[in-house]
Coordinates of C-alpha atoms (C1' of nucleotides) in Angstrom, one line a residue:
Chain A
M1 CA -223.0 -26.3 -282.7
P2 CA -224.8 -29.3 -281.5
L3 CA -228.6 -29.3 -281.5
P4 CA -229.7 -31.2 -278.4
Q5 CA -233.1 -32.1 -279.9
T6 CA -231.5 -33.9 -282.8
E7 CA -229.8 -36.4 -280.5
A8 CA -232.8 -38.7 -280.7
P9 CA -233.7 -38.4 -284.3
G10 CA -236.3 -41.0 -284.0
R11 CA -238.5 -42.0 -286.9
L12 CA -240.7 -38.9 -287.1
Q13 CA -237.9 -36.5 -288.1
S14 CA -236.4 -38.8 -290.7
E15 CA -239.8 -39.7 -292.1
L16 CA -240.7 -36.0 -292.6
M17 CA -237.4 -35.2 -294.2
S18 CA -237.6 -38.2 -296.5
R19 CA -240.9 -36.8 -297.7
G20 CA -239.3 -33.6 -298.8
L21 CA -240.7 -31.4 -296.0
R22 CA -238.6 -28.7 -294.5
M23 CA -237.1 -29.4 -291.2
T24 CA -237.3 -26.2 -289.3
H25 CA -236.1 -25.6 -285.8
Q26 CA -239.7 -25.4 -284.5
R27 CA -240.7 -28.7 -286.1
R28 CA -237.6 -30.4 -284.7
T29 CA -238.6 -29.2 -281.3
I30 CA -242.2 -30.3 -281.5
L31 CA -241.2 -33.7 -282.9
T32 CA -238.8 -34.2 -280.0
V33 CA -241.6 -33.4 -277.5
V34 CA -244.0 -35.9 -279.1
E35 CA -241.3 -38.6 -279.6
T36 CA -240.1 -38.4 -276.0
A37 CA -243.4 -38.0 -274.3
K38 CA -244.0 -40.5 -271.5
Q39 CA -247.8 -40.1 -271.7
H40 CA -250.4 -38.8 -274.0
L41 CA -250.2 -35.0 -274.5
D42 CA -252.7 -32.5 -275.7
A43 CA -251.9 -29.5 -277.9
A44 CA -251.6 -27.2 -274.9
Q45 CA -249.2 -29.6 -273.1
I46 CA -247.1 -30.0 -276.3
L47 CA -246.9 -26.2 -276.6
R48 CA -245.8 -25.8 -273.0
Q49 CA -243.1 -28.5 -273.3
A50 CA -241.9 -27.1 -276.7
R51 CA -241.6 -23.7 -275.2
R52 CA -239.2 -25.1 -272.6
L53 CA -236.9 -26.0 -275.5
D54 CA -237.7 -22.9 -277.7
P55 CA -239.5 -20.2 -275.8
G56 CA -240.5 -18.3 -278.9
I57 CA -242.6 -21.1 -280.4
D58 CA -246.2 -20.2 -281.2
R59 CA -249.3 -22.1 -280.4
V60 CA -250.4 -22.0 -284.1
T61 CA -247.1 -23.7 -285.1
V62 CA -247.9 -26.5 -282.8
Y63 CA -251.4 -27.0 -284.3
R64 CA -250.0 -26.8 -287.8
T65 CA -247.3 -29.3 -287.1
L66 CA -249.7 -31.7 -285.4
S67 CA -252.0 -31.5 -288.4
L68 CA -249.1 -32.2 -290.7
L69 CA -248.0 -35.2 -288.7
K70 CA -251.5 -36.5 -288.7
R71 CA -252.0 -36.0 -292.4
H72 CA -248.8 -38.0 -293.0
G73 CA -249.9 -40.8 -290.6
L74 CA -247.0 -40.3 -288.3
I75 CA -249.1 -39.6 -285.2
D76 CA -252.5 -40.7 -284.0
E77 CA -255.1 -38.4 -282.5
L78 CA -257.0 -39.7 -279.5
D79 CA -260.0 -38.5 -277.6
L80 CA -259.6 -40.8 -274.6
M81 CA -263.4 -40.9 -274.2
H82 CA -263.6 -37.2 -273.7
M83 CA -262.9 -37.6 -270.1
Q84 CA -261.0 -34.3 -269.8
G85 CA -263.2 -32.0 -271.9
E86 CA -262.9 -32.1 -275.6
K87 CA -259.2 -31.9 -276.0
H88 CA -257.3 -34.3 -278.3
F89 CA -254.3 -36.2 -277.4
Y90 CA -251.5 -37.3 -279.6
E91 CA -249.1 -40.2 -279.8
R92 CA -246.5 -41.4 -282.2
R93 CA -248.2 -44.0 -284.5
P94 CA -247.1 -47.3 -283.1
Q95 CA -245.9 -50.3 -285.1
R96 CA -249.0 -52.2 -284.1
D97 CA -252.3 -50.6 -283.2
H98 CA -253.4 -50.8 -279.6
I99 CA -256.5 -50.2 -277.6
H100 CA -256.9 -47.4 -275.1
M101 CA -258.7 -48.1 -271.9
A102 CA -259.7 -45.0 -269.9
C103 CA -260.7 -45.5 -266.2
L104 CA -263.7 -43.3 -265.5
R105 CA -262.8 -43.2 -261.8
C106 CA -259.1 -42.6 -261.6
G107 CA -258.5 -41.3 -265.1
K108 CA -255.7 -43.7 -265.8
I109 CA -255.1 -44.6 -269.5
A110 CA -253.9 -48.2 -270.2
E111 CA -253.0 -49.7 -273.5
F112 CA -253.5 -53.2 -274.8
E113 CA -252.5 -55.0 -277.9
S114 CA -254.5 -57.9 -279.1
D115 CA -254.5 -60.5 -281.9
L116 CA -258.3 -60.3 -281.8
F117 CA -258.1 -56.6 -282.6
D118 CA -255.8 -57.3 -285.6
R119 CA -258.2 -60.1 -286.7
L120 CA -261.2 -57.8 -286.3
K121 CA -259.6 -55.2 -288.6
G122 CA -258.8 -57.9 -291.1
Q123 CA -262.5 -59.0 -291.0
I124 CA -263.6 -55.4 -291.6
Q125 CA -261.3 -55.1 -294.6
R126 CA -262.5 -58.4 -296.1
E127 CA -266.2 -58.5 -295.3
C128 CA -266.9 -54.8 -295.8
R129 CA -264.4 -54.3 -298.6
F130 CA -263.2 -51.3 -296.7
H131 CA -259.5 -50.3 -296.8
I132 CA -258.5 -49.2 -293.3
V133 CA -256.1 -46.3 -293.1
V134 CA -256.5 -45.5 -289.4
S135 CA -258.4 -47.1 -286.6
R136 CA -259.2 -46.1 -283.0
L137 CA -260.6 -48.3 -280.3
E138 CA -261.2 -46.6 -277.0
V139 CA -263.1 -48.1 -274.1
G140 CA -264.3 -46.3 -270.9
G141 CA -264.9 -48.2 -267.7
Y142 CA -263.3 -49.2 -264.4
C143 CA -259.7 -50.5 -264.0
A144 CA -258.8 -53.3 -261.6
E145 CA -257.6 -51.0 -258.8
C146 CA -260.7 -48.9 -258.8
R147 CA -263.0 -52.0 -258.9
A148 CA -261.1 -53.4 -255.9
S149 CA -261.2 -50.2 -253.8
N150 CA -264.9 -49.6 -254.2
Chain B
M1 CA -304.7 -33.3 -277.3
P2 CA -302.3 -35.6 -279.0
L3 CA -298.7 -34.8 -278.9
P4 CA -297.2 -36.0 -282.2
Q5 CA -293.7 -36.5 -280.8
T6 CA -295.0 -39.0 -278.2
E7 CA -296.4 -41.3 -280.9
A8 CA -293.1 -43.2 -280.9
P9 CA -292.3 -43.3 -277.2
G10 CA -289.3 -45.4 -277.9
R11 CA -286.9 -46.5 -275.2
L12 CA -285.3 -43.2 -274.4
Q13 CA -288.3 -41.5 -273.1
S14 CA -289.5 -44.3 -270.9
E15 CA -286.0 -44.9 -269.6
L16 CA -285.6 -41.3 -268.5
M17 CA -289.0 -41.3 -266.8
S18 CA -288.3 -44.6 -265.0
R19 CA -285.2 -42.9 -263.6
G20 CA -287.3 -40.2 -262.0
L21 CA -286.2 -37.4 -264.3
R22 CA -288.7 -34.8 -265.4
M23 CA -290.1 -35.2 -268.8
T24 CA -290.4 -31.7 -270.1
H25 CA -291.7 -30.7 -273.5
Q26 CA -288.2 -29.8 -274.6
R27 CA -286.7 -33.1 -273.6
R28 CA -289.5 -35.0 -275.3
T29 CA -288.8 -33.0 -278.5
I30 CA -285.0 -33.7 -278.4
L31 CA -285.6 -37.3 -277.6
T32 CA -287.9 -37.7 -280.6
V33 CA -285.3 -36.1 -282.9
V34 CA -282.6 -38.4 -281.7
E35 CA -284.8 -41.5 -281.7
T36 CA -286.1 -41.0 -285.2
A37 CA -282.8 -39.8 -286.8
K38 CA -282.0 -41.6 -290.0
Q39 CA -278.3 -40.7 -289.7
H40 CA -275.8 -39.5 -287.1
L41 CA -276.6 -35.9 -286.0
D42 CA -274.4 -33.3 -284.3
A43 CA -275.7 -30.9 -281.7
A44 CA -276.4 -28.1 -284.3
Q45 CA -278.4 -30.5 -286.5
I46 CA -280.3 -31.8 -283.4
L47 CA -281.1 -28.2 -282.5
R48 CA -282.3 -27.3 -286.0
Q49 CA -284.6 -30.4 -286.1
A50 CA -285.9 -29.8 -282.6
R51 CA -286.8 -26.2 -283.5
R52 CA -289.0 -27.5 -286.3
L53 CA -291.1 -29.2 -283.6
D54 CA -290.7 -26.5 -281.0
P55 CA -289.3 -23.2 -282.3
G56 CA -288.5 -21.8 -278.9
I57 CA -286.1 -24.4 -277.9
D58 CA -282.6 -23.2 -277.0
R59 CA -279.2 -24.5 -278.0
V60 CA -278.2 -24.8 -274.4
T61 CA -281.1 -27.1 -273.7
V62 CA -279.9 -29.4 -276.4
Y63 CA -276.4 -29.6 -275.0
R64 CA -277.8 -30.2 -271.5
T65 CA -280.1 -32.9 -272.7
L66 CA -277.4 -34.6 -274.7
S67 CA -275.2 -34.5 -271.7
L68 CA -277.9 -36.0 -269.6
L69 CA -278.6 -38.8 -272.0
K70 CA -274.9 -39.6 -272.3
R71 CA -274.5 -39.7 -268.5
H72 CA -277.3 -42.2 -268.3
G73 CA -275.8 -44.3 -271.1
L74 CA -278.8 -43.8 -273.4
I75 CA -276.9 -42.3 -276.3
D76 CA -273.3 -42.7 -277.5
E77 CA -271.1 -39.9 -278.6
L78 CA -269.1 -40.4 -281.8
D79 CA -266.3 -38.5 -283.4
L80 CA -266.4 -40.2 -286.8
M81 CA -262.7 -39.8 -287.1
H82 CA -263.0 -35.9 -286.9
M83 CA -263.7 -35.8 -290.6
Q84 CA -266.0 -32.8 -290.3
G85 CA -264.2 -30.6 -287.9
E86 CA -264.4 -31.4 -284.2
K87 CA -268.1 -31.8 -283.9
H88 CA -269.6 -34.8 -282.0
F89 CA -272.3 -37.0 -283.3
Y90 CA -274.9 -38.8 -281.3
E91 CA -276.9 -42.0 -281.7
R92 CA -279.2 -44.0 -279.5
R93 CA -277.1 -46.6 -277.8
P94 CA -277.8 -49.9 -279.6
Q95 CA -278.5 -53.3 -278.2
R96 CA -275.2 -54.5 -279.5
D97 CA -272.2 -52.3 -280.1
H98 CA -271.2 -51.7 -283.6
I99 CA -268.1 -50.3 -285.5
H100 CA -268.2 -47.1 -287.4
M101 CA -266.4 -47.0 -290.7
A102 CA -265.8 -43.5 -292.2
C103 CA -264.8 -43.2 -295.8
L104 CA -262.1 -40.5 -296.1
R105 CA -263.1 -39.8 -299.7
C106 CA -266.9 -39.7 -299.9
G107 CA -267.6 -39.2 -296.2
K108 CA -270.1 -42.0 -296.0
I109 CA -270.4 -43.7 -292.6
A110 CA -271.1 -47.4 -292.5
E111 CA -271.8 -49.6 -289.5
F112 CA -270.7 -53.1 -288.8
E113 CA -271.5 -55.6 -286.1
S114 CA -269.0 -58.4 -285.4
D115 CA -268.6 -61.4 -283.1
L116 CA -264.9 -60.7 -283.1
F117 CA -265.6 -57.3 -281.7
D118 CA -267.7 -58.8 -278.9
R119 CA -265.0 -61.3 -278.2
L120 CA -262.3 -58.6 -278.2
K121 CA -264.3 -56.7 -275.5
G122 CA -264.6 -59.9 -273.5
Q123 CA -260.9 -60.4 -273.8
I124 CA -260.2 -56.9 -272.5
Q125 CA -262.5 -57.4 -269.5
R126 CA -260.9 -60.7 -268.6
E127 CA -257.2 -60.1 -269.4
C128 CA -257.0 -56.5 -268.3
R129 CA -259.5 -56.9 -265.5
F130 CA -261.1 -53.8 -266.8
H131 CA -264.9 -53.4 -266.5
I132 CA -266.1 -51.8 -269.8
V133 CA -268.9 -49.3 -269.5
V134 CA -268.7 -47.8 -273.0
S135 CA -266.6 -48.6 -276.1
R136 CA -266.0 -46.9 -279.4
L137 CA -264.3 -48.4 -282.4
E138 CA -264.0 -46.1 -285.4
V139 CA -262.0 -46.7 -288.5
G140 CA -261.1 -44.3 -291.3
G141 CA -260.3 -45.5 -294.8
Y142 CA -261.8 -46.1 -298.2
C143 CA -265.1 -47.8 -298.9
A144 CA -265.6 -50.3 -301.7
E145 CA -267.2 -47.7 -304.1
C146 CA -264.4 -45.2 -303.7
R147 CA -261.7 -47.9 -304.1
A148 CA -263.4 -49.0 -307.4
S149 CA -263.8 -45.5 -308.8
N150 CA -260.2 -44.5 -308.3
Chain C
dT1 C1' -295.4 -25.8 -253.6
dT2 C1' -290.7 -26.3 -255.0
dA3 C1' -286.8 -28.2 -256.8
dA4 C1' -285.5 -29.2 -261.3
dG5 C1' -285.3 -27.4 -265.8
dT6 C1' -285.3 -23.6 -269.3
dG7 C1' -283.7 -19.4 -271.9
dC8 C1' -280.8 -15.7 -272.4
dA9 C1' -276.4 -13.6 -272.2
dA10 C1' -271.9 -14.1 -271.6
dA11 C1' -267.8 -16.7 -271.0
dT12 C1' -264.6 -20.4 -272.0
dA13 C1' -262.0 -23.7 -274.7
dT14 C1' -260.1 -25.2 -278.7
dT15 C1' -258.7 -24.8 -283.2
dT16 C1' -258.3 -22.2 -287.7
dT17 C1' -257.3 -18.4 -290.9
dG18 C1' -255.2 -14.1 -293.1
dC19 C1' -251.3 -11.8 -293.7
dT20 C1' -246.5 -10.3 -293.4
dG21 C1' -242.0 -11.2 -292.6
dT22 C1' -238.4 -15.1 -292.2
dC23 C1' -235.6 -19.1 -293.2
dA24 C1' -234.5 -23.8 -295.1
dC25 C1' -233.0 -25.6 -299.1
Chain D
dG1 C1' -233.3 -16.5 -304.5
dT2 C1' -237.8 -18.3 -303.6
dG3 C1' -241.4 -20.9 -301.9
dA4 C1' -242.5 -23.0 -297.7
dC5 C1' -243.0 -21.9 -293.0
dA6 C1' -243.5 -19.1 -288.5
dG7 C1' -245.5 -15.6 -285.7
dC8 C1' -249.0 -12.4 -284.6
dA9 C1' -253.7 -11.0 -284.4
dA10 C1' -258.2 -12.0 -285.1
dA11 C1' -261.9 -15.1 -286.2
dA12 C1' -264.4 -19.2 -286.1
dT13 C1' -266.3 -23.2 -283.9
dA14 C1' -268.1 -25.8 -280.2
dT15 C1' -269.5 -26.0 -275.6
dT16 C1' -270.3 -24.4 -270.8
dT17 C1' -271.7 -21.4 -266.9
dG18 C1' -274.4 -17.9 -264.1
dC19 C1' -278.7 -16.3 -263.1
dA20 C1' -283.5 -15.2 -263.0
dC21 C1' -287.9 -17.0 -264.6
dT22 C1' -290.9 -21.1 -265.5
dT23 C1' -292.9 -25.6 -264.9
dA24 C1' -293.5 -30.7 -264.0
dA25 C1' -294.7 -33.5 -260.4

DNA sequence: TTAAGTGCAAATATTTTGCTGTCAC
DNA sequence: GTGACAGCAAAATATTTGCACTTAA
């Protein structure tokens, strides 16, 4: 009996299992949703999508799983400058940190990787003697399209 | 009749007045609390301190005033890596942006200014053609003291 | 004078907790 | 078999809204 959501095992699932955590059907479903998301999802959206794969899944299980993934550093929690209320958004932790740019006019979220960002984190670690575990750089402003169409 | 909280008019109060907004007693009180805070305060702490100056002040007024100040770019809203639940913290917008470092062990918040940070924002504006209005860089990790005492 | 602002009550939004039954290992 | 996990209900936390009264300008 093939489980469709195991077709793309991804890193999250194997990471969790390698840490000795139980791989339940619900966790597998939530991991699949997060891993295959095309955009940043909040808890309510993750619940909705997970219920399409497993209608019985509970909201609380989503919160507990997101919390677990966050504790293990497998996902990052974003605020996206609080443009849409106070919800949090989640994404798989990337290989290399990136910056989130939130357009205050059209709401689009763009991402950007930068050597300067990596160097800045290095500077913080050295000069402040601060060991960075997680970092989040979000900027709010106006994207090229919105600036042009003003 | 001298109003003690007007003794340090600061920038916030004159900024608001220069924008044609009404300077009520409650706003003056809240501005004073935010301007003279020694650390980052959340809405509940701001309410508590404001009530010491004006016992009748309402929680809703605090929220509405913080929202106003935020809209006008006079204060910044921080999450401090969600270390203490999901509350938000507020600080007067500084002349020059700084980074917030939150120690995951002792909870201390340190601040850091950096040319690299300024250059990174410049790079984002140029290369992404994104006009930055507000930015927030928060890092979570372990401070020098906590690393030493492990 | 009067529109903006305040307080109060209630609602909304988001996340967490306690407990009992279930399932992964 | 058993301890970790899920579901359900309820609570906790944080913030917002509607409306009538008050006040700054």
